[in-house]
CSV table of C-alpha atoms and ligand atoms in Angstrom, one decimal:
chain,number,residue,atom,x,y,z
A,1,UNK,CA,-0.9,17.2,76.9
A,2,UNK,CA,1.8,19.6,76.5
A,3,UNK,CA,5.3,18.0,76.5
A,4,UNK,CA,6.7,20.3,79.1
A,5,UNK,CA,5.0,21.2,82.5
A,6,UNK,CA,4.8,24.7,84.1
A,7,UNK,CA,8.2,24.5,85.3
A,8,UNK,CA,9.5,23.6,81.9
A,9,UNK,CA,10.1,19.9,83.1
A,10,UNK,CA,9.7,17.2,80.6
A,11,UNK,CA,6.7,15.1,82.0
A,12,UNK,CA,7.6,12.1,79.7
A,13,UNK,CA,11.2,11.9,80.7
A,14,UNK,CA,10.0,12.4,84.4
A,15,UNK,CA,7.6,9.3,83.8
A,16,UNK,CA,10.3,7.3,82.4
A,17,UNK,CA,12.5,7.9,85.2
A,18,UNK,CA,9.6,6.9,87.5
A,19,UNK,CA,9.0,3.8,85.5
A,20,UNK,CA,12.7,2.7,85.8
A,21,UNK,CA,12.4,3.1,89.5
A,22,UNK,CA,9.2,1.0,89.7
A,23,UNK,CA,10.9,-1.7,87.4
A,24,UNK,CA,13.5,-2.2,89.9
A,25,UNK,CA,10.8,-2.4,92.6
A,26,UNK,CA,9.0,-5.1,90.5
A,27,UNK,CA,12.2,-7.0,90.3
A,28,UNK,CA,12.4,-6.7,86.6
A,29,UNK,CA,15.6,-5.9,84.7
A,30,UNK,CA,13.7,-3.7,82.1
A,31,UNK,CA,10.5,-2.9,80.0
A,32,UNK,CA,9.6,-3.3,76.4
A,33,UNK,CA,6.7,-1.4,75.0
A,34,UNK,CA,5.3,-1.4,71.6
A,35,UNK,CA,2.9,1.4,70.0
A,36,UNK,CA,0.2,1.5,73.0
A,37,UNK,CA,-1.3,3.6,75.5
A,38,UNK,CA,1.8,2.5,77.9
A,39,UNK,CA,4.1,3.8,75.0
A,40,UNK,CA,1.7,7.2,74.8
A,41,UNK,CA,2.0,7.7,78.6
A,42,UNK,CA,5.9,7.2,78.6
A,43,UNK,CA,6.8,9.3,75.4
A,44,UNK,CA,3.7,11.3,74.3
A,45,UNK,CA,3.8,9.3,71.1
A,46,UNK,CA,0.4,8.2,69.9
A,47,UNK,CA,0.4,5.4,67.1
A,48,UNK,CA,-1.8,2.5,66.4
A,49,UNK,CA,0.0,-0.7,66.7
A,50,UNK,CA,1.3,-2.1,63.4
A,51,UNK,CA,3.1,-5.0,61.9
A,52,UNK,CA,6.7,-3.4,61.7
A,53,UNK,CA,8.9,-3.7,64.8
A,54,UNK,CA,8.7,-0.4,66.8
A,55,UNK,CA,9.9,-0.7,70.5
A,56,UNK,CA,10.7,1.4,73.4
A,57,UNK,CA,13.2,-0.2,76.0
A,58,UNK,CA,13.6,1.0,79.5
A,59,UNK,CA,16.2,-0.6,81.8
A,60,UNK,CA,15.3,-0.7,85.3
A,61,UNK,CA,17.0,2.0,87.8
A,62,UNK,CA,19.5,2.6,89.1
A,63,UNK,CA,21.3,3.4,86.1
A,64,UNK,CA,24.9,2.8,86.6
A,65,UNK,CA,26.0,3.7,83.1
A,66,UNK,CA,25.0,6.7,81.4
A,67,UNK,CA,24.6,4.6,78.2
A,68,UNK,CA,22.0,2.5,79.7
A,69,UNK,CA,18.9,5.0,79.3
A,70,UNK,CA,15.7,4.5,77.5
A,71,UNK,CA,16.0,3.7,73.7
A,72,UNK,CA,13.7,3.4,70.8
A,73,UNK,CA,13.9,1.2,67.9
A,74,UNK,CA,11.7,2.5,65.1
A,75,UNK,CA,11.1,1.9,61.4
A,76,UNK,CA,13.0,4.3,59.6
A,77,UNK,CA,10.0,5.9,57.8
A,78,UNK,CA,9.0,6.9,61.6
A,79,UNK,CA,12.4,8.5,62.5
A,80,UNK,CA,11.4,12.4,61.9
A,81,UNK,CA,8.2,11.9,63.7
A,82,UNK,CA,9.7,10.1,66.7
A,83,UNK,CA,12.5,12.7,67.0
A,84,UNK,CA,10.2,15.6,66.7
A,85,UNK,CA,7.4,14.2,69.1
A,86,UNK,CA,9.3,12.4,71.7
A,87,UNK,CA,12.2,13.4,74.1
A,88,UNK,CA,13.9,10.1,73.8
A,89,UNK,CA,17.5,10.8,72.9
A,90,UNK,CA,18.8,7.4,71.8
A,91,UNK,CA,16.5,6.6,68.7
A,92,UNK,CA,17.7,3.9,66.4
A,93,UNK,CA,16.2,2.7,63.0
A,94,UNK,CA,15.7,-0.3,60.8
A,95,UNK,CA,14.7,-0.2,57.2
A,96,UNK,CA,12.3,-2.3,55.4
A,97,UNK,CA,14.4,-5.3,53.9
A,98,UNK,CA,16.7,-5.4,57.1
A,99,UNK,CA,16.2,-8.2,59.5
A,100,UNK,CA,14.3,-6.6,62.4
A,101,UNK,CA,14.9,-9.6,64.9
A,102,UNK,CA,18.5,-8.9,64.4
A,103,UNK,CA,18.0,-5.2,65.1
A,104,UNK,CA,15.9,-6.1,68.2
A,105,UNK,CA,18.7,-8.5,69.5
A,106,UNK,CA,21.5,-5.8,69.2
A,107,UNK,CA,19.2,-3.4,71.0
A,108,UNK,CA,18.3,-5.7,73.8
A,109,UNK,CA,22.2,-6.6,74.1
A,110,UNK,CA,23.2,-2.7,74.1
A,111,UNK,CA,21.0,-1.9,77.1
A,112,UNK,CA,21.5,-5.1,78.9
A,113,UNK,CA,18.1,-6.5,78.4
A,114,UNK,CA,19.0,-10.0,77.1
A,115,UNK,CA,18.6,-11.8,80.3
A,116,UNK,CA,16.7,-11.4,83.7
A,117,UNK,CA,13.1,-10.7,84.0
A,118,UNK,CA,11.7,-8.4,81.2
A,119,UNK,CA,8.2,-6.8,81.3
A,120,UNK,CA,6.4,-6.4,78.0
A,121,UNK,CA,3.3,-4.3,77.1
A,122,UNK,CA,0.3,-6.1,78.1
A,123,UNK,CA,-1.3,-5.4,74.6
A,124,UNK,CA,1.8,-6.6,72.5
A,125,UNK,CA,0.9,-8.7,69.6
A,126,UNK,CA,2.1,-12.4,69.9
A,127,UNK,CA,4.3,-12.1,66.8
A,128,UNK,CA,6.5,-9.4,68.7
A,129,UNK,CA,6.7,-11.5,72.0
A,130,UNK,CA,7.8,-14.4,69.9
A,131,UNK,CA,10.4,-12.3,68.4
A,132,UNK,CA,11.6,-11.1,71.8
A,133,UNK,CA,11.9,-14.6,73.0
A,134,UNK,CA,14.1,-15.5,70.1
A,135,UNK,CA,16.0,-12.3,70.7
A,136,UNK,CA,16.5,-12.9,74.3
A,137,UNK,CA,16.3,-16.7,75.0
A,138,UNK,CA,17.4,-16.6,78.5
A,139,UNK,CA,14.9,-13.8,79.8
A,140,UNK,CA,11.9,-14.4,81.8
A,141,UNK,CA,8.9,-12.3,81.3
A,142,UNK,CA,6.0,-10.5,82.9
A,143,UNK,CA,3.7,-7.7,82.0
A,144,UNK,CA,4.2,-3.8,82.0
A,145,UNK,CA,1.2,-3.3,84.1
A,146,UNK,CA,3.1,-4.9,87.0
A,147,UNK,CA,5.3,-1.5,86.9
A,148,UNK,CA,3.0,1.0,85.1
A,149,UNK,CA,-0.5,0.4,86.5
A,150,UNK,CA,0.5,2.1,89.7
A,151,UNK,CA,2.1,5.0,88.1
A,152,UNK,CA,-0.8,5.5,85.5
A,153,UNK,CA,-3.7,5.1,88.2
A,154,UNK,CA,-3.3,8.5,89.9
A,155,UNK,CA,-3.8,11.3,87.3
A,156,UNK,CA,-1.9,14.6,87.3
A,157,UNK,CA,-3.1,18.1,86.9
A,158,UNK,CA,-2.4,18.1,83.1
A,159,UNK,CA,-4.3,14.6,82.8
A,160,UNK,CA,-7.3,16.0,84.7
A,161,UNK,CA,-7.5,19.0,82.7
A,162,UNK,CA,-7.7,17.0,79.7
A,163,UNK,CA,-10.3,14.7,81.2
A,164,UNK,CA,-12.5,17.6,82.3
A,165,UNK,CA,-12.6,19.2,78.7
A,166,UNK,CA,-13.4,15.6,77.3
A,167,UNK,CA,-16.4,15.5,79.9
A,168,UNK,CA,-17.4,19.0,79.0
A,169,UNK,CA,-17.8,18.1,75.4
A,170,UNK,CA,-19.9,15.0,76.4
A,171,UNK,CA,-22.1,17.1,78.5
A,172,UNK,CA,-22.4,19.8,75.9
A,173,UNK,CA,-23.6,16.8,73.5
A,174,UNK,CA,-26.1,15.6,76.0
A,175,UNK,CA,-27.7,19.2,75.9
A,176,UNK,CA,-27.9,18.9,72.1
A,177,UNK,CA,-29.5,15.6,72.3
A,178,UNK,CA,-32.2,17.0,74.7
A,179,UNK,CA,-32.8,19.8,72.0
A,180,UNK,CA,-33.0,17.5,69.4
A,181,UNK,CA,-36.0,15.8,71.2
A,182,UNK,CA,-38.7,14.5,68.9
A,183,UNK,CA,-36.5,15.1,66.1
A,184,UNK,CA,-34.6,11.9,67.3
A,185,UNK,CA,-37.9,9.8,66.5
A,186,UNK,CA,-37.4,7.9,63.4
A,187,UNK,CA,-33.7,8.1,63.1
A,188,UNK,CA,-31.9,4.9,63.2
A,189,UNK,CA,-29.6,4.0,66.0
A,190,UNK,CA,-26.7,4.1,63.4
A,191,UNK,CA,-27.9,7.6,62.2
A,192,UNK,CA,-28.0,9.0,65.8
A,193,UNK,CA,-24.6,7.6,66.6
A,194,UNK,CA,-23.1,9.4,63.7
A,195,UNK,CA,-24.9,12.6,64.8
A,196,UNK,CA,-23.5,12.3,68.2
A,197,UNK,CA,-20.0,11.9,67.0
A,198,UNK,CA,-20.3,15.2,64.9
A,199,UNK,CA,-21.7,17.0,67.9
A,200,UNK,CA,-18.5,15.7,70.1
A,201,UNK,CA,-16.2,17.1,67.5
A,202,UNK,CA,-18.1,20.3,67.3
A,203,UNK,CA,-17.6,20.7,71.0
A,204,UNK,CA,-13.8,20.5,70.7
A,205,UNK,CA,-13.3,16.5,70.9
A,206,UNK,CA,-11.1,14.6,68.9
A,207,UNK,CA,-13.1,11.8,67.5
A,208,UNK,CA,-15.0,9.2,69.6
A,209,UNK,CA,-13.1,7.4,72.6
A,210,UNK,CA,-15.2,4.0,71.8
A,211,UNK,CA,-17.6,3.0,69.4
A,212,UNK,CA,-20.8,5.1,70.4
A,213,UNK,CA,-23.5,2.9,71.9
A,214,UNK,CA,-27.3,3.8,70.9
A,215,UNK,CA,-29.5,1.1,72.5
A,216,UNK,CA,-33.3,1.9,71.5
A,217,UNK,CA,-36.0,-0.3,73.3
A,218,UNK,CA,-35.1,-3.8,73.6
A,219,UNK,CA,-31.6,-3.2,72.3
A,220,UNK,CA,-31.0,-1.1,75.3
A,221,UNK,CA,-31.4,-4.2,77.4
A,222,UNK,CA,-28.1,-5.7,75.8
A,223,UNK,CA,-25.5,-3.6,77.9
A,224,UNK,CA,-22.9,-3.5,75.2
A,225,UNK,CA,-25.1,-3.3,72.2
A,226,UNK,CA,-23.5,-1.3,69.7
A,227,UNK,CA,-25.7,0.4,67.1
A,228,UNK,CA,-28.0,-0.9,64.5
A,229,UNK,CA,-30.5,-0.2,62.0
A,230,UNK,CA,-33.5,-0.1,64.6
A,231,UNK,CA,-35.5,3.3,64.2
A,232,UNK,CA,-35.8,5.1,67.4
A,233,UNK,CA,-39.8,5.1,68.2
A,234,UNK,CA,-41.6,7.6,70.5
A,235,UNK,CA,-41.8,6.7,74.0
A,236,UNK,CA,-39.0,4.2,73.8
A,237,UNK,CA,-36.0,4.6,76.4
A,238,UNK,CA,-32.7,4.9,74.4
A,239,UNK,CA,-29.5,3.9,76.1
A,240,UNK,CA,-26.8,6.4,74.9
A,241,UNK,CA,-23.2,5.9,76.0
A,242,UNK,CA,-20.4,7.7,74.2
A,243,UNK,CA,-17.1,9.7,74.7
A,244,UNK,CA,-14.5,11.8,73.0
A,245,UNK,CA,-10.9,12.5,73.6
A,246,UNK,CA,-9.1,15.7,74.5
A,247,UNK,CA,-5.3,15.9,74.2
A,248,UNK,CA,-5.4,12.0,74.1
A,249,UNK,CA,-7.6,11.5,77.3
A,250,UNK,CA,-11.1,10.2,76.9
A,251,UNK,CA,-14.6,10.7,78.5
A,252,UNK,CA,-17.2,8.1,78.9
A,253,UNK,CA,-20.7,9.1,80.0
A,254,UNK,CA,-24.2,7.4,79.4
A,255,UNK,CA,-27.7,8.9,79.6
A,256,UNK,CA,-30.9,7.2,79.0
A,257,UNK,CA,-33.4,9.2,77.3
A,258,UNK,CA,-36.9,9.1,76.1
A,259,UNK,CA,-37.0,11.5,73.1
A,260,UNK,CA,-40.9,12.0,72.7
A,261,UNK,CA,-44.0,10.7,74.3
A,262,UNK,CA,-44.5,8.8,77.4
A,263,UNK,CA,-42.2,5.8,78.4
A,264,UNK,CA,-43.5,2.4,79.8
A,265,UNK,CA,-44.9,2.8,83.2
A,266,UNK,CA,-42.2,0.6,84.9
A,267,UNK,CA,-39.4,2.7,83.0
A,268,UNK,CA,-39.9,5.7,85.2
A,269,UNK,CA,-39.4,3.5,88.4
A,270,UNK,CA,-36.4,1.7,87.1
A,271,UNK,CA,-34.7,5.3,86.0
A,272,UNK,CA,-35.5,6.5,89.6
A,273,UNK,CA,-33.8,3.3,90.9
A,274,UNK,CA,-30.8,3.7,88.8
A,275,UNK,CA,-30.4,7.4,89.5
A,276,UNK,CA,-30.6,6.6,93.3
A,277,UNK,CA,-28.0,4.0,93.0
A,278,UNK,CA,-25.6,6.2,91.0
A,279,UNK,CA,-25.9,8.8,93.6
A,280,UNK,CA,-25.2,6.6,96.6
A,281,UNK,CA,-22.2,5.2,95.1
A,282,UNK,CA,-20.8,8.6,94.2
A,283,UNK,CA,-21.7,9.7,97.8
A,284,UNK,CA,-19.8,6.8,99.1
A,285,UNK,CA,-16.3,7.9,97.3
A,286,UNK,CA,-13.8,9.2,99.4
A,287,UNK,CA,-10.0,8.3,99.9
A,288,UNK,CA,-9.5,5.0,101.9
A,289,UNK,CA,-12.9,3.6,100.8
A,290,UNK,CA,-12.5,0.4,98.7
A,291,UNK,CA,-13.4,0.0,95.2
A,292,UNK,CA,-15.8,-2.8,95.9
A,293,UNK,CA,-17.6,-0.7,98.6
A,294,UNK,CA,-18.5,1.6,95.9
A,295,UNK,CA,-19.9,-1.3,93.9
A,296,UNK,CA,-21.9,-2.4,97.0
A,297,UNK,CA,-23.5,1.1,97.5
A,298,UNK,CA,-25.0,1.0,94.2
A,299,UNK,CA,-25.9,-2.7,94.2
A,300,UNK,CA,-27.7,-2.2,97.6
A,301,UNK,CA,-30.0,0.4,96.3
A,302,UNK,CA,-30.9,-1.7,93.1
A,303,UNK,CA,-31.2,-5.0,95.1
A,304,UNK,CA,-33.4,-3.2,97.7
A,305,UNK,CA,-35.7,-2.3,94.9
A,306,UNK,CA,-36.0,-5.9,93.6
A,307,UNK,CA,-33.8,-5.5,90.3
A,308,UNK,CA,-30.7,-7.0,91.7
A,309,UNK,CA,-30.7,-9.8,89.0
A,310,UNK,CA,-31.0,-7.1,86.4
A,311,UNK,CA,-27.8,-5.5,87.2
A,312,UNK,CA,-25.5,-7.7,85.5
A,313,UNK,CA,-22.2,-5.7,85.1
A,314,UNK,CA,-19.7,-4.0,87.7
A,315,UNK,CA,-20.5,-0.6,88.7
A,316,UNK,CA,-17.5,1.0,87.0
A,317,UNK,CA,-13.9,1.2,85.8
A,318,UNK,CA,-10.9,3.3,85.7
A,319,UNK,CA,-10.4,5.7,83.1
A,320,UNK,CA,-7.2,7.2,81.7
A,321,UNK,CA,-5.5,6.8,78.5
A,322,UNK,CA,-7.3,3.4,78.3
A,323,UNK,CA,-11.1,3.9,78.7
A,324,UNK,CA,-11.1,0.8,80.5
A,325,UNK,CA,-8.2,0.5,83.3
A,326,UNK,CA,-7.7,0.4,87.0
A,327,UNK,CA,-9.2,0.7,89.4
A,328,UNK,CA,-12.1,-1.6,88.7
A,329,UNK,CA,-15.1,-1.0,90.8
A,330,UNK,CA,-16.2,-4.3,91.5
A,331,UNK,CA,-16.9,-7.1,94.0
A,332,UNK,CA,-13.5,-8.5,95.1
A,333,UNK,CA,-11.6,-5.4,94.6
A,334,UNK,CA,-10.5,-4.2,98.0
A,335,UNK,CA,-7.9,-1.6,96.8
A,336,UNK,CA,-8.3,1.6,98.7
A,337,UNK,CA,-9.1,4.8,96.7
A,338,UNK,CA,-6.7,7.8,96.6
A,339,UNK,CA,-6.9,11.1,95.2
A,340,UNK,CA,-6.4,11.5,91.7
A,341,UNK,CA,-8.0,8.1,90.6
A,342,UNK,CA,-10.6,8.6,88.0
A,343,UNK,CA,-13.4,6.0,87.4
A,344,UNK,CA,-16.7,5.8,86.1
A,345,UNK,CA,-20.0,5.2,88.3
A,346,UNK,CA,-22.4,3.5,85.8
A,347,UNK,CA,-25.0,1.2,87.5
A,348,UNK,CA,-27.7,-0.1,85.0
A,349,UNK,CA,-31.0,-2.3,85.0
A,350,UNK,CA,-31.6,-4.3,82.0
A,351,UNK,CA,-35.1,-5.8,81.3
A,352,UNK,CA,-34.7,-8.4,78.7
A,353,UNK,CA,-36.8,-7.9,75.6
A,354,UNK,CA,-38.0,-4.4,77.0
A,355,UNK,CA,-35.6,-2.0,77.9
A,356,UNK,CA,-32.4,-1.1,79.5
A,357,UNK,CA,-31.6,2.0,81.7
A,358,UNK,CA,-27.9,3.2,82.6
A,359,UNK,CA,-26.5,6.4,84.1
A,360,UNK,CA,-22.7,7.0,83.9
A,361,UNK,CA,-20.4,9.6,85.1
A,362,UNK,CA,-16.7,9.9,85.8
A,363,UNK,CA,-15.5,11.0,88.9
A,364,UNK,CA,-12.0,11.9,90.3
A,365,UNK,CA,-11.2,11.0,94.0
A,366,UNK,CA,-10.2,14.3,95.8
A,367,UNK,CA,-8.8,14.8,99.3
A,368,UNK,CA,-12.3,15.5,100.8
A,369,UNK,CA,-14.3,13.0,98.6
A,370,UNK,CA,-14.8,13.2,94.9
A,371,UNK,CA,-15.4,15.6,92.1
A,372,UNK,CA,-17.9,14.6,89.2
A,373,UNK,CA,-16.4,15.3,85.8
A,374,UNK,CA,-20.0,15.1,84.1
A,375,UNK,CA,-22.4,17.4,85.6
A,376,UNK,CA,-25.2,17.5,83.1
A,377,UNK,CA,-28.8,16.6,84.0
A,378,UNK,CA,-29.3,12.9,84.6
A,379,UNK,CA,-33.1,13.0,84.0
A,380,UNK,CA,-34.7,10.8,81.2
A,381,UNK,CA,-36.7,13.8,79.4
B,401,ZN,ZN1,-19.6,4.3,79.0
B,402,ZN,ZN1,-17.9,3.1,81.2
């Protein structure tokens, strides 16, 4: 993601302004983020959470006082990076050996956030929420997602371009896997996961967006099996669920392949059912459809084929800077789909002790219906 858009506007400053407006609408006085996907969304700064106090505070709009804008408090050793990589103008520091809670108290006082309702990052460690309570004892608390989830759920053109590129890298890796063919037989799940990570990087991806899942044979029947030491056998269905990142944005895709030989007889039928369910769900996507109706479209096919009890998870999840975010494609979620939303469609059937089958693509809702970000063949050979 470039820091400036086509018109030379600062996309991050624009997002901070929109967040300040959302805060007011959420009856919040302000927002406090730590290193997280929210902070990355609002500043472009990508950093793992750590034990040192590192905060972005945004007071709610309207902003009656020019001094009362976004402010960051960062460990001194981060100052140069933060000034180079973000457009936040008010950056304050504290040094190892200082009392960070006192620095937090001063910062909150300066921007008028020691009282009222404050939203904190959903993933903020409890140590930091405790220190915030100490620094602002009269405040009440809510979660940042109240104000930010609605902003993040519709992706802009730059975000979609990054996600298309990440999906292309995953698609190209599926092609590599098909060419590997019988060469995968005898590899362990772990070895194949490493191989997949290397191919994703070779196709322009930046690392993996989550730990690669390689579930061979009965391991594939555990939907969130990671990867182990099982050797892949000929004729064994292998669930392959992986993704990478481009410009911070992830892909997430699943194919279930048989690398050599003939699969169990029932597998061909199961694969056809899952593929039909996935197509039915994708076909049902259009603006105004509810998230739960997409789940229902996939589930109807699988239940109709008699495998309803073997489809043990929701049909999908939203994808953005977080690999799992709104909108969740699940029974009970009646939110209406809107253009720019991106989510996975990933029905599966899991036959305990035998094999699993899942097919997953990311799609983006468009004004007419949807666009698949993953286009590579969905067959099992
Ligand atoms: Zn996945
Ligand atoms: Zn997924």
